mmCIF file of C-alpha atoms in Angstrom:
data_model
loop_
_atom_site.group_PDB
_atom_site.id
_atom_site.type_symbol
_atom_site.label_atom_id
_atom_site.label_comp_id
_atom_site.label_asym_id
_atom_site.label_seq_id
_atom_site.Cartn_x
_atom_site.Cartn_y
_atom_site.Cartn_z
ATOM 1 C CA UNK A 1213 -141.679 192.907 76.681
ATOM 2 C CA UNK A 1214 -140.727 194.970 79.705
ATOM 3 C CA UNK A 1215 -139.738 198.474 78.986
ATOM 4 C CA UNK A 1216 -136.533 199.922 80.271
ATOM 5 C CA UNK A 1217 -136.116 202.731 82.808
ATOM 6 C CA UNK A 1218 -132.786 204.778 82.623
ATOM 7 C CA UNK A 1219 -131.082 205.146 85.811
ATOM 8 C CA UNK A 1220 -127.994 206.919 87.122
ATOM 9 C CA UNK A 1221 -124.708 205.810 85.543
ATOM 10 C CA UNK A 1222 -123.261 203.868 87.944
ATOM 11 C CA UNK A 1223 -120.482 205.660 87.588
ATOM 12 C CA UNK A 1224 -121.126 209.107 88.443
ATOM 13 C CA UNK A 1225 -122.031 210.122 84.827
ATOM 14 C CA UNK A 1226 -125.589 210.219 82.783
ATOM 15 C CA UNK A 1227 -127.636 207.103 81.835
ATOM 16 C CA UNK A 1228 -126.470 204.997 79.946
ATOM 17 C CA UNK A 1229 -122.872 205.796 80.397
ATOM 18 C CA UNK A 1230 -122.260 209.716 78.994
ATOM 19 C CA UNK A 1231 -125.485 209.517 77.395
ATOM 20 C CA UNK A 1232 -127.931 212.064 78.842
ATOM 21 C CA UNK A 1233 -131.074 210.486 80.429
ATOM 22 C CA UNK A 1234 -133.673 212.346 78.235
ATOM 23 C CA UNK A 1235 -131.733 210.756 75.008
ATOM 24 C CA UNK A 1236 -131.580 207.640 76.565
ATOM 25 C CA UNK A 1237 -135.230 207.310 76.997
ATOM 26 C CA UNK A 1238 -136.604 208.927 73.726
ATOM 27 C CA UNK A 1239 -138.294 206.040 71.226
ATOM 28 C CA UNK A 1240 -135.802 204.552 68.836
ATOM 29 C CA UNK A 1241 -136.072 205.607 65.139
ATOM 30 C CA UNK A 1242 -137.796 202.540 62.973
ATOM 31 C CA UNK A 1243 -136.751 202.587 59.747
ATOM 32 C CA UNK A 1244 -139.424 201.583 57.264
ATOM 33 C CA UNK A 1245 -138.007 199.686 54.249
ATOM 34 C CA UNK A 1246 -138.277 196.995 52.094
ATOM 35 C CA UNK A 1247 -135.065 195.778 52.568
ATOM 36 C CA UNK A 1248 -134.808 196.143 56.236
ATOM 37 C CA UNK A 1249 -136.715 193.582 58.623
ATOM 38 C CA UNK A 1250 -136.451 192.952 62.348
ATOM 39 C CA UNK A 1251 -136.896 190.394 64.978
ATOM 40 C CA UNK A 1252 -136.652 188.803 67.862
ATOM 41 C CA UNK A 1253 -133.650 186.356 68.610
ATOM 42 C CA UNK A 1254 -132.926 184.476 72.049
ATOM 43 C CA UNK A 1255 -129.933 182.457 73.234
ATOM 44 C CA UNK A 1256 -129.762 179.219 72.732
ATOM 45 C CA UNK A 1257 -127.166 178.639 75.556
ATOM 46 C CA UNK A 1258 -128.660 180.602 78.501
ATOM 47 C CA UNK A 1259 -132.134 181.686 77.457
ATOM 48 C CA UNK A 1260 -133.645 184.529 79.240
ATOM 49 C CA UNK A 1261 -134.970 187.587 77.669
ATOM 50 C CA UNK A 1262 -134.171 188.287 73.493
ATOM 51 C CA UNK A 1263 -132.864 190.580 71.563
ATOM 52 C CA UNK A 1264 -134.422 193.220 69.327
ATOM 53 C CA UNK A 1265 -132.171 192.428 65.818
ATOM 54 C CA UNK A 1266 -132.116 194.939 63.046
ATOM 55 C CA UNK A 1267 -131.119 194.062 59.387
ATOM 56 C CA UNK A 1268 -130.813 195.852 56.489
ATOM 57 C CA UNK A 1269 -129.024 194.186 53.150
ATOM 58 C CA UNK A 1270 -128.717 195.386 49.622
ATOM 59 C CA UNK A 1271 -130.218 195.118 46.397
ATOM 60 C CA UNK A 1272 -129.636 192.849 43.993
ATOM 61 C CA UNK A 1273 -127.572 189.744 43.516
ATOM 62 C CA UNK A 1274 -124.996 189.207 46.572
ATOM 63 C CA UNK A 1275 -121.247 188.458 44.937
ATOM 64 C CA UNK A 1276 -119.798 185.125 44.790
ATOM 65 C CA UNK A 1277 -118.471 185.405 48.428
ATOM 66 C CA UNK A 1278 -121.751 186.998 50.082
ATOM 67 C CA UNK A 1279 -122.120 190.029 51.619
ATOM 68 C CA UNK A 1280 -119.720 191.957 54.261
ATOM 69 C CA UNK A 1281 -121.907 192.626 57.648
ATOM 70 C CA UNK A 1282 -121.087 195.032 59.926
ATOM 71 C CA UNK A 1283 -122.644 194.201 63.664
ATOM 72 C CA UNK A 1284 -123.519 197.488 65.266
ATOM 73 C CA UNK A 1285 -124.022 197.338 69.255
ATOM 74 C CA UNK A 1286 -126.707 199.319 71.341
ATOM 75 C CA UNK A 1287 -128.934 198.685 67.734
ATOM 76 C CA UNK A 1288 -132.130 200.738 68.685
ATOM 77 C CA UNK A 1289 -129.664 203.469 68.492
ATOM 78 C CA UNK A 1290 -126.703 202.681 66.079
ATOM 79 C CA UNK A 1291 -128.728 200.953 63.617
ATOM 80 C CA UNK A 1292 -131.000 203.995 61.848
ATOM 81 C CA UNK A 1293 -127.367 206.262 62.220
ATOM 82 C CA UNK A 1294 -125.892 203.571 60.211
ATOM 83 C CA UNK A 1295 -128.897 203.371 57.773
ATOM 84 C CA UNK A 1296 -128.613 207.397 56.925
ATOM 85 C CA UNK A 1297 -124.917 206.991 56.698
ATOM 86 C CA UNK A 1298 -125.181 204.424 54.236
ATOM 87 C CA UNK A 1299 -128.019 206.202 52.384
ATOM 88 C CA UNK A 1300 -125.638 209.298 52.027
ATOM 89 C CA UNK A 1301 -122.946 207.405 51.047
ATOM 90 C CA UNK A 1302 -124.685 205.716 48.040
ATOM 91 C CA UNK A 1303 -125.918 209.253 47.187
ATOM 92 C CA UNK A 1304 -122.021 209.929 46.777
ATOM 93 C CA UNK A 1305 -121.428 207.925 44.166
ATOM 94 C CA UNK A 1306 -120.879 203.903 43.484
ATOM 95 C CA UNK A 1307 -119.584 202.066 46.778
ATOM 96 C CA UNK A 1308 -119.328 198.543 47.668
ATOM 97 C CA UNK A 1309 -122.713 197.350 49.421
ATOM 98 C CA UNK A 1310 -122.345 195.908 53.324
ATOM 99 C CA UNK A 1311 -125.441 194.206 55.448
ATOM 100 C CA UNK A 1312 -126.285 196.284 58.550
ATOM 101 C CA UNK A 1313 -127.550 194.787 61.387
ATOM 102 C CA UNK A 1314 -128.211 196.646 64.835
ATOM 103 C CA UNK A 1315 -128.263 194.091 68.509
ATOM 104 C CA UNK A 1316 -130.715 196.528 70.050
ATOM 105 C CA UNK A 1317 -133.388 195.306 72.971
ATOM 106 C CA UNK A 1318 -137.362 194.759 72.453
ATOM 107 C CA UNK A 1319 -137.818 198.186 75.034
ATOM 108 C CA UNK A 1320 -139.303 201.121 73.432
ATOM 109 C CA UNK A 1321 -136.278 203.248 74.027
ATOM 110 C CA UNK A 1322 -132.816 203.873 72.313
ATOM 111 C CA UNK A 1323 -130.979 202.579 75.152
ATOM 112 C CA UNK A 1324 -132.025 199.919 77.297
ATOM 113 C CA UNK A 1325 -129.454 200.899 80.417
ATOM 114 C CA UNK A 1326 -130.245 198.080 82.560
ATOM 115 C CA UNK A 1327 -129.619 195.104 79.827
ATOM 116 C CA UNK A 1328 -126.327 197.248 78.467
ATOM 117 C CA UNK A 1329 -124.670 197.434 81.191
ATOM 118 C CA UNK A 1330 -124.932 193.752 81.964
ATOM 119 C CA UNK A 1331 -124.374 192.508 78.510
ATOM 120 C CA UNK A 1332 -121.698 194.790 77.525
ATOM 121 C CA UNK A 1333 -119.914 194.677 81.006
ATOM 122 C CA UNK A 1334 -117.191 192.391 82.761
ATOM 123 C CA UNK A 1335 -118.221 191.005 86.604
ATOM 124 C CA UNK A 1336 -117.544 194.251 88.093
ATOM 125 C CA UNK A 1337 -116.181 194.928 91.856
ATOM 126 C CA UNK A 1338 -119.141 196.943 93.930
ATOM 127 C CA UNK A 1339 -115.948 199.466 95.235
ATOM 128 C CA UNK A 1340 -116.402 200.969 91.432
ATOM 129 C CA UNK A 1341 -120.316 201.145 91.671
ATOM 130 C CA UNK A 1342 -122.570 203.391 92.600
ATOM 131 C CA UNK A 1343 -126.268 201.866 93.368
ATOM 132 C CA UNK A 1344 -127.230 198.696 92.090
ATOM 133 C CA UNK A 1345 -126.466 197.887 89.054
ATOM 134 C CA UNK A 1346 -126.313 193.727 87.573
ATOM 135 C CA UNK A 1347 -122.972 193.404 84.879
ATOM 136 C CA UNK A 1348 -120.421 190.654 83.869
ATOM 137 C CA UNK A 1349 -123.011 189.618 80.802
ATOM 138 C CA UNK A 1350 -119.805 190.070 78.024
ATOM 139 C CA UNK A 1351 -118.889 186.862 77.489
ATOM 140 C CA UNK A 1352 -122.943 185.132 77.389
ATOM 141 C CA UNK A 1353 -123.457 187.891 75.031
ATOM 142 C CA UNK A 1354 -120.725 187.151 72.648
ATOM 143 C CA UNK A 1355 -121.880 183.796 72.500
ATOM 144 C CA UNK A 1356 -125.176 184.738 71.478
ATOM 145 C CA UNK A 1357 -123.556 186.489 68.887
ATOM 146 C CA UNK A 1358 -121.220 184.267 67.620
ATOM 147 C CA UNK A 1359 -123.665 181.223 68.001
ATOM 148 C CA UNK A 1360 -127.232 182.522 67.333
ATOM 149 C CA UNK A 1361 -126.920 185.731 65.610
ATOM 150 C CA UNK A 1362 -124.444 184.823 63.109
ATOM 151 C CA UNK A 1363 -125.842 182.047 61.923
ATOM 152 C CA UNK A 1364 -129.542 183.297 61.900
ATOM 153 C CA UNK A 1365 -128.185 186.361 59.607
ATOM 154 C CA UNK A 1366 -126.600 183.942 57.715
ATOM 155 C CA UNK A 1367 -129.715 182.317 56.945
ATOM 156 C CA UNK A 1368 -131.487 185.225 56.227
ATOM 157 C CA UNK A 1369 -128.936 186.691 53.574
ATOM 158 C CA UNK A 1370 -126.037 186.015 51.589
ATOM 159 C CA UNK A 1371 -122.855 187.301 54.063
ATOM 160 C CA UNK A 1372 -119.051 186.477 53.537
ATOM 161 C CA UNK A 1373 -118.012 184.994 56.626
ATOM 162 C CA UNK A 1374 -114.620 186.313 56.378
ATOM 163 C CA UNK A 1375 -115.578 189.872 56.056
ATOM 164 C CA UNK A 1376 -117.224 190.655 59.586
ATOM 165 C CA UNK A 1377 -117.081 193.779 61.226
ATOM 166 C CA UNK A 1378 -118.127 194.640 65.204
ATOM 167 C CA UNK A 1379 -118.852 198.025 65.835
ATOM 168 C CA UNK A 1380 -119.295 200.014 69.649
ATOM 169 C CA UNK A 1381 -119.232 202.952 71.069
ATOM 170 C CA UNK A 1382 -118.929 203.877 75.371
ATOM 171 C CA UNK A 1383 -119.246 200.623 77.185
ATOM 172 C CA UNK A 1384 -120.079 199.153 73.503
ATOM 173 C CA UNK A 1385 -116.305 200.006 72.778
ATOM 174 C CA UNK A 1386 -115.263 198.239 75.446
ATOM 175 C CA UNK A 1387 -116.721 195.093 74.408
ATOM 176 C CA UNK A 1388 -114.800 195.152 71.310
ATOM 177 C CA UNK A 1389 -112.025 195.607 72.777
ATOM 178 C CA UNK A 1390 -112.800 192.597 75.252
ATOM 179 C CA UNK A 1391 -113.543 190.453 72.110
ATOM 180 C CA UNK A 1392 -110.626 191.274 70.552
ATOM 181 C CA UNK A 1393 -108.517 189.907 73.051
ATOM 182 C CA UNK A 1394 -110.447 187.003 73.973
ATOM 183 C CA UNK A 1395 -112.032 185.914 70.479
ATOM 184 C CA UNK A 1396 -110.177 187.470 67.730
ATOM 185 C CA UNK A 1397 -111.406 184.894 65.224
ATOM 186 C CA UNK A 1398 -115.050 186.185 65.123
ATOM 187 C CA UNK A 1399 -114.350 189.293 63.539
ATOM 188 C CA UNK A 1400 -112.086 190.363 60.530
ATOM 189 C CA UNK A 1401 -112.881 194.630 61.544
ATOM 190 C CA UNK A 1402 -113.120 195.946 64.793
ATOM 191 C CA UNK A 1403 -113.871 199.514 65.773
ATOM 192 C CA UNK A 1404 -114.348 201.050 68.848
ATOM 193 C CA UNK A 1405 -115.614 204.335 69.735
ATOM 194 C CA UNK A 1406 -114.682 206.069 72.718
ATOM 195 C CA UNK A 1407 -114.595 203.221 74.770
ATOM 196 C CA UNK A 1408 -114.554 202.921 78.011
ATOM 197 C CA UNK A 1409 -111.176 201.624 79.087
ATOM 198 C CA UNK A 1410 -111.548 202.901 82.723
ATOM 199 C CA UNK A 1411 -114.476 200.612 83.577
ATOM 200 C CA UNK A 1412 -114.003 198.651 86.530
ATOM 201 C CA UNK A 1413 -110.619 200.031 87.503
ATOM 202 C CA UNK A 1414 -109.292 199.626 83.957
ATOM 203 C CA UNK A 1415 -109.699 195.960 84.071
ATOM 204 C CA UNK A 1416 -109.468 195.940 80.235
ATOM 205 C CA UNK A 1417 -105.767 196.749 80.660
ATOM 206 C CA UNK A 1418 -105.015 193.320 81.856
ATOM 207 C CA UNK A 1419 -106.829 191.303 79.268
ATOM 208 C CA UNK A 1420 -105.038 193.882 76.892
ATOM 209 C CA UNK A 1421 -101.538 192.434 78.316
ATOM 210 C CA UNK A 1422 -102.152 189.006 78.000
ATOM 211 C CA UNK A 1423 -103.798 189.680 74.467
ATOM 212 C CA UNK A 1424 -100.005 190.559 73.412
ATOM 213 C CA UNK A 1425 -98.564 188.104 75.370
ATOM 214 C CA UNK A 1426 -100.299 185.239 73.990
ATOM 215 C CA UNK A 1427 -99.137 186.946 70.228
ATOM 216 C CA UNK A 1428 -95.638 187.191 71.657
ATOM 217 C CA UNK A 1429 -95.862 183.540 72.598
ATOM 218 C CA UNK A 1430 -97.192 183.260 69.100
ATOM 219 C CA UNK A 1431 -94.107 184.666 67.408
ATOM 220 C CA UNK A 1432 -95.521 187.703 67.222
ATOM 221 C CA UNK A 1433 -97.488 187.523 64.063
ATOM 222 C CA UNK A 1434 -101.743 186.912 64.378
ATOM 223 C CA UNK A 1435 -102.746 183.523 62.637
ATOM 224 C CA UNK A 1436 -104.812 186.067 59.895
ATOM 225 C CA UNK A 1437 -104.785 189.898 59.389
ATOM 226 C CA UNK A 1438 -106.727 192.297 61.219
ATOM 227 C CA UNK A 1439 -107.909 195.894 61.490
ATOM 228 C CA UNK A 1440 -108.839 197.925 64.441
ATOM 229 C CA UNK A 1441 -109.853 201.790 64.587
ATOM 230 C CA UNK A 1442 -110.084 202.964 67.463
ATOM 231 C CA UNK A 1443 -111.752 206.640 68.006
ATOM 232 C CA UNK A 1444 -112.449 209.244 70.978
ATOM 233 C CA UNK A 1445 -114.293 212.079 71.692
ATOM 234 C CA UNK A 1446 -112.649 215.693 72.779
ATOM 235 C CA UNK A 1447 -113.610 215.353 76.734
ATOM 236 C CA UNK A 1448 -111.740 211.848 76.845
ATOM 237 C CA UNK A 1449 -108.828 213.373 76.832
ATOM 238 C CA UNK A 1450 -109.578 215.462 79.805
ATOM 239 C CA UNK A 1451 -111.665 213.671 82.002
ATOM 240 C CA UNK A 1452 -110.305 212.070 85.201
ATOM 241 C CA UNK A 1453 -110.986 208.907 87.057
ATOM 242 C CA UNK A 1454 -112.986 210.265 90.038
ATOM 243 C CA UNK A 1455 -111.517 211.031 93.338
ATOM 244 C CA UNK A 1456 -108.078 210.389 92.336
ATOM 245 C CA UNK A 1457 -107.015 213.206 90.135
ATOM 246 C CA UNK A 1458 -104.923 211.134 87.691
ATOM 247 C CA UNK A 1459 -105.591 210.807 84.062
ATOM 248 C CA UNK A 1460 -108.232 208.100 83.087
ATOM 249 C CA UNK A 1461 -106.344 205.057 80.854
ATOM 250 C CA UNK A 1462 -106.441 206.330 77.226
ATOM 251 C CA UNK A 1463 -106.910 204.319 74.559
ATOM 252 C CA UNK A 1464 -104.483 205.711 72.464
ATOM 253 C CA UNK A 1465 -102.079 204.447 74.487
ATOM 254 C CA UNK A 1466 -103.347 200.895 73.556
ATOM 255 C CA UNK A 1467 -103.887 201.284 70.514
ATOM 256 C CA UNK A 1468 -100.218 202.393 70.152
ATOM 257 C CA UNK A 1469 -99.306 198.964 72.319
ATOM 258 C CA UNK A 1470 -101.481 196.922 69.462
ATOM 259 C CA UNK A 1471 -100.580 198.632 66.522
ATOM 260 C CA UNK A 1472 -96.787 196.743 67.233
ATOM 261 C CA UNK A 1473 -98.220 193.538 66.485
ATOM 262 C CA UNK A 1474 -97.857 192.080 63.208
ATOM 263 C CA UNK A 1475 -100.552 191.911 60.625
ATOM 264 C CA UNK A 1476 -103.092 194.185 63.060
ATOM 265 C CA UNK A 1477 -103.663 197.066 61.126
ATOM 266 C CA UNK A 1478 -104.401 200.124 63.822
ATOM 267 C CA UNK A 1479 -106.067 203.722 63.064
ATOM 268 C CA UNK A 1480 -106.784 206.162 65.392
ATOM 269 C CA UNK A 1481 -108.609 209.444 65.567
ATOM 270 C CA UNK A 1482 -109.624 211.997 68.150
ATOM 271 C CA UNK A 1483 -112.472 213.997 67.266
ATOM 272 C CA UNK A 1484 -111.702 218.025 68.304
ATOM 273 C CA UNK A 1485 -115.233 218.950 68.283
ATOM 274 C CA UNK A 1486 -117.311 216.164 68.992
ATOM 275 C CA UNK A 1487 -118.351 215.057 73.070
ATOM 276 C CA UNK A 1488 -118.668 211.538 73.979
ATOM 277 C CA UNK A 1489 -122.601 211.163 73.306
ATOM 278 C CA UNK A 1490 -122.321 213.595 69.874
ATOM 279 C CA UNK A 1491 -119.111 211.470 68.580
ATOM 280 C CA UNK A 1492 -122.314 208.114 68.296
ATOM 281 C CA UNK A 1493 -123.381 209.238 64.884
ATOM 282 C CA UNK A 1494 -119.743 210.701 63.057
ATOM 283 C CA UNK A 1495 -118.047 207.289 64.629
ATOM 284 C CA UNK A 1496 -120.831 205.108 62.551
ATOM 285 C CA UNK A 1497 -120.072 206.816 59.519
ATOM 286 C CA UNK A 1498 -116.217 206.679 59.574
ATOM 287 C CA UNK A 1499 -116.742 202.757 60.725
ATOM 288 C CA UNK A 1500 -118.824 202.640 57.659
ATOM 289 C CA UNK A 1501 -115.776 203.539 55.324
ATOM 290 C CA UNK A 1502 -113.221 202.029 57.373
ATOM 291 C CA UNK A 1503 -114.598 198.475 57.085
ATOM 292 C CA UNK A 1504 -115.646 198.923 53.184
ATOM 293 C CA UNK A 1505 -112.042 200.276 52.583
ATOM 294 C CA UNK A 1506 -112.975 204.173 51.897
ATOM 295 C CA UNK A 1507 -111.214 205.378 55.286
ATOM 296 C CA UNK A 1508 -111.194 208.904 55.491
ATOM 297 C CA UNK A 1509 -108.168 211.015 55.404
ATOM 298 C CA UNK A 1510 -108.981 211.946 58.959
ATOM 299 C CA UNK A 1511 -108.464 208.604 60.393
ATOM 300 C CA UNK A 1512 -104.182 208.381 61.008
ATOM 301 C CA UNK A 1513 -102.103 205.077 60.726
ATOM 302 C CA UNK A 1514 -101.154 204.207 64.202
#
């Protein structure tokens, strides 16, 4: 398979998006196990090139219902950050077991920036680009997901289908997000790290407000419960949109909007010492506990 070149963030920032280059481009950790495997998975809708999946389950016999699985995004990255976390959590003391399984890319690096921004991105006007840069994949990804990767996990290993969990950080936030309010059946958990609500002129706002209008229409009550955490890093609460001066959309503020709805259960935390690229590997972690119900006092009730 082709290997990836980082480029410039197209906007304004480090490749991939508040990720320094040099990190970007370093070789992803493989984790050596006999309980993890990885492959190579495809659409079955669009084709084109496949997906580097990562999988790591527990030992032992699987309970009645399967196994929860969390889905960790930008996978060459997320996925050996998840293994250690997991790992040190066992070392704690008994926990309830979860399936990993990282959607990374077949390059040699821990951030392939040219298929992430297309696959994690909405079609995105030029006036908020800088250089050339191909997005808008969102939507062909999640159907990979929810078509071809679920079902080939399931396969694979024993999983619950009603305890799913979708995990991003950066842009990878903002595709949860984006799934949340256009497929909120495919996942049970959804956490989102940092992400990046100001993408394309803060498009995400509007799918955000028809999201609750569609639950208003609804009565105001989802079909089946969920939970969302939402996290950010220190610097997200500073940072401006470029050349206007005004404060970039924050997603606190949505996940204060959400947290109104009934039976979506909303957490929120800001990390005081952590930057937007340092925030990957704490996020994973409190994802970790948040999904397998051990949230950490940290994380506050919206």
């Amino acid at each position: 398979p082709r290997a990836a070149t980082p480029r410039q963030d197209p906007s304004g920032g480090a490749a991939p998006e508040g990720q320094p280059r040099r990190q970007a481009a370093l070789p992803p950790e493989r984790i050596r196990h006999e309980r993890v495997d990885e492959f190579l998975l495809g659409s079955s809708r669009y084709g084109g090139e496949p997906w580097r999946i990562h999988v790591a389950w527990p030992q032992g016999r699987p309970p009645a219902g399967g196994w929860p699985v969390i889905h960790l995004l930008d996978g060459n990255a997320g996925f050996p950050l998840a293994w250690h976390a997991l790992q040190a959590m066992r070392r704690g003391g008994p926990q309830e077991e979860v399936v990993l399984v990282g959607i990374g890319y077949p390059a040699d690096v821990r951030f392939d920036v040219e298929r992430r921004y297309f696959d994690l991105t909405p079609p995105t006007a030029g006036e908020h680009l800088r250089g050339a840069i191909k997005t808008g994949g969102q939507d062909a990804f999640l159907d990979f997901i929810e078509h071809d990767l679920r079902p080939a996990i399931a396969r694979r290993v024993a999983v619950d289908p009603r305890r799913q969990a979708l995990f991003g950080h950066s842009l990878g936030g903002l595709l949860v997000l984006h799934a949340l309010y256009t497929r909120p059946w495919m996942f049970q958990t959804w956490i989102a790290a940092d992400p990046s609500v100001w993408w394309n002129g803060h498009s995400i706002q509007h799918e955000e407000a028809a999201f609750l209008a569609g639950v208003r229409a609804a009565g105001g009550r989802l079909a089946r419960p969920l939970r969302l955490l939402v996290e950010r890093s220190a610097e997200r609460s500073t940072r401006q949109q470029a050349g206007t001066g005004e404060p970039r959309p924050d997603a606190l503020d949505s996940a204060r909007r959400l947290a109104r709805i009934d039976g979506l259960e909303v957490f929120f935390h800001r990390f005081a010492d952590e930057s937007h690229p340092s925030m990957l590997g704490p996020s994973i972690q409190d994802g970790l506990r948040f999904f397998l119900g051990e949230a950490p006092a940290h994380l506050q009730r919206v």
